[in-house]
Protein backbone atom coordinates (compact mmCIF):
# COMPACT_ATOMS: atom_id res chain seq x y z
CA MET A 1 93.10 114.63 124.81
CA ARG A 2 93.61 112.69 121.27
CA SER A 3 93.21 109.35 120.32
CA PRO A 4 94.15 108.51 116.93
CA TRP A 5 93.32 104.99 115.53
CA GLU A 6 94.19 103.77 111.81
CA GLY A 7 92.95 100.51 110.20
CA GLU A 8 91.54 97.83 107.72
CA ALA A 9 87.58 97.56 106.77
CA VAL A 10 85.37 94.31 105.08
CA THR A 11 82.03 95.04 104.53
CA MET A 12 80.37 92.49 102.33
CA TYR A 13 76.94 91.82 101.14
CA PRO A 14 74.24 89.64 101.31
CA ASP A 15 74.32 89.26 97.68
CA TRP A 16 77.50 87.21 97.78
CA ARG A 17 79.39 89.88 95.83
CA SER A 18 82.84 90.41 96.23
CA PRO A 19 83.76 92.71 99.42
CA ASP A 20 85.47 95.92 99.76
CA ARG A 21 88.20 96.70 102.09
CA TYR A 22 89.74 100.21 102.64
CA SER A 23 91.94 101.82 104.68
CA THR A 24 90.01 103.73 107.92
CA LYS A 25 90.68 106.19 110.67
CA LEU A 26 89.91 107.44 114.21
CA GLN A 27 90.02 111.15 115.37
CA LEU A 28 88.68 111.28 118.81
CA ASP A 29 89.19 114.20 121.03
CA LEU A 30 87.92 114.73 124.18
CA GLN A 31 86.82 118.10 125.31
CA ASN A 32 86.65 119.88 128.76
CA GLY A 33 85.66 115.98 129.92
CA ASP A 34 81.96 115.91 129.03
CA ARG A 35 82.35 116.49 125.73
CA ILE A 36 83.84 114.51 122.52
CA VAL A 37 84.34 114.69 118.78
CA GLN A 38 85.54 112.24 116.39
CA LYS A 39 86.25 111.96 112.89
CA ILE A 40 86.11 109.39 111.05
CA THR A 41 88.52 109.34 107.39
CA PHE A 42 87.67 105.50 105.00
CA GLY A 43 87.87 104.34 102.02
CA SER A 44 89.88 104.88 99.33
CA ASN A 45 88.38 108.54 97.46
CA GLY A 46 88.42 110.38 101.66
CA ASN A 47 85.17 110.22 103.38
CA VAL A 48 84.71 111.69 106.31
CA ILE A 49 82.31 112.30 108.91
CA SER A 50 82.44 113.69 111.57
CA SER A 51 80.24 114.10 114.93
CA SER A 52 80.14 115.02 118.61
CA GLY A 53 78.24 113.89 121.35
CA SER A 54 77.62 114.58 125.23
CA ILE A 55 79.44 111.96 127.82
CA ASP A 56 76.46 110.89 131.15
CA GLY A 57 78.48 108.55 133.05
CA SER A 58 78.79 105.28 130.61
CA VAL A 59 76.44 106.30 127.99
CA ILE A 60 77.63 108.60 124.95
CA ASN A 61 74.66 110.73 123.00
CA PHE A 62 75.63 112.29 119.55
CA ASN A 63 72.64 114.10 119.18
CA GLU A 64 73.79 115.91 114.94
CA GLY A 65 72.07 114.73 112.32
CA ALA A 66 69.12 113.38 111.30
CA THR A 67 69.51 109.30 113.41
CA PRO A 68 71.05 110.20 116.94
CA VAL A 69 72.50 107.74 118.32
CA GLN A 70 73.89 106.39 121.13
CA VAL A 71 76.74 104.84 122.72
CA LEU A 72 77.30 102.42 125.12
CA LEU A 73 80.75 102.05 126.93
CA LEU A 74 80.78 98.73 128.86
CA PRO A 75 83.13 97.62 130.96
CA ASP A 76 86.63 95.90 129.86
CA GLY A 77 86.47 98.23 126.39
CA GLY A 78 83.37 96.96 125.21
CA SER A 79 80.98 99.45 123.18
CA CYS A 80 77.84 99.27 121.15
CA THR A 81 76.03 102.03 119.56
CA PHE A 82 73.07 102.12 119.07
CA PRO A 83 69.44 104.66 117.26
CA VAL A 84 68.02 105.95 120.01
CA LYS A 85 64.95 105.89 118.21
CA ILE A 86 63.83 103.21 115.76
CA GLU A 87 61.50 104.72 112.84
CA SER A 88 59.93 103.04 109.78
CA ARG A 89 61.15 103.96 105.96
CA LYS A 90 64.72 105.29 107.68
CA PRO A 91 67.72 103.09 106.83
CA ILE A 92 69.40 102.39 110.43
CA PHE A 93 72.76 100.65 111.52
CA PHE A 94 73.39 99.29 114.58
CA GLU A 95 77.38 98.44 116.38
CA ALA A 96 79.61 96.54 118.89
CA GLY A 97 82.85 96.98 119.41
CA TRP A 98 85.48 95.37 121.60
CA LEU A 99 88.78 95.95 122.94
CA VAL A 100 91.53 93.52 122.46
CA GLU A 101 94.31 95.01 123.52
CA PRO A 102 95.32 98.23 124.69
CA ASP A 103 95.77 99.13 121.27
CA LEU A 104 93.95 97.05 119.19
CA ARG A 105 90.22 97.29 118.83
CA PHE A 106 87.65 94.85 116.68
CA ARG A 107 84.12 96.88 115.42
CA MET A 108 81.60 95.11 113.68
CA ILE A 109 78.46 97.01 112.40
CA ARG A 110 75.43 95.60 110.36
CA SER A 111 73.43 98.31 108.26
CA TYR A 112 69.95 97.99 106.57
CA ASN A 113 67.90 99.86 104.56
CA ASP A 114 64.28 101.44 104.51
CA LYS A 115 63.21 98.63 104.05
CA GLY A 116 64.95 96.52 107.60
CA GLU A 117 66.27 94.55 104.82
CA TRP A 118 69.80 94.18 105.30
CA VAL A 119 72.06 96.32 103.71
CA SER A 120 75.96 95.38 105.15
CA LEU A 121 78.05 94.03 108.38
CA THR A 122 81.06 95.68 108.44
CA LEU A 123 83.66 94.95 110.34
CA VAL A 124 86.66 97.04 111.86
CA THR A 125 90.22 96.46 112.91
CA GLU A 126 92.42 99.24 113.92
CA ARG A 127 95.60 100.04 115.83
CA LYS A 128 95.90 102.84 118.11
CA ILE A 129 98.90 104.84 117.17
CA SER A 130 100.80 106.05 119.86
CA HIS A 131 102.33 109.46 118.70
């Protein structure tokens, strides 16, 4: 099952500089009912983040990369993403997502640097693309 989403992100910073605005694309592929592969494309230069995770009930475990994360799927289309383990002197992010309509979703991503300082807040508005 394929699930494409497209939208816009706005990233704000604590030093009050002008926010960054850029387009986003999210492609979700469900494989064998217990694995999800996601590809996120964003920004004017086409940055890409690809990852895959295992589905365990209402939790998706993304164990690849330097910081494994879990996505907790909540009732009525909510979700929260957080690191499995918070380690000293490593940057981290937390994400909250919610489905506003069947084809409209918001995500809020808060990022911290290796000193634990807040570095940015990104708000993503995405619409599901039907084929």
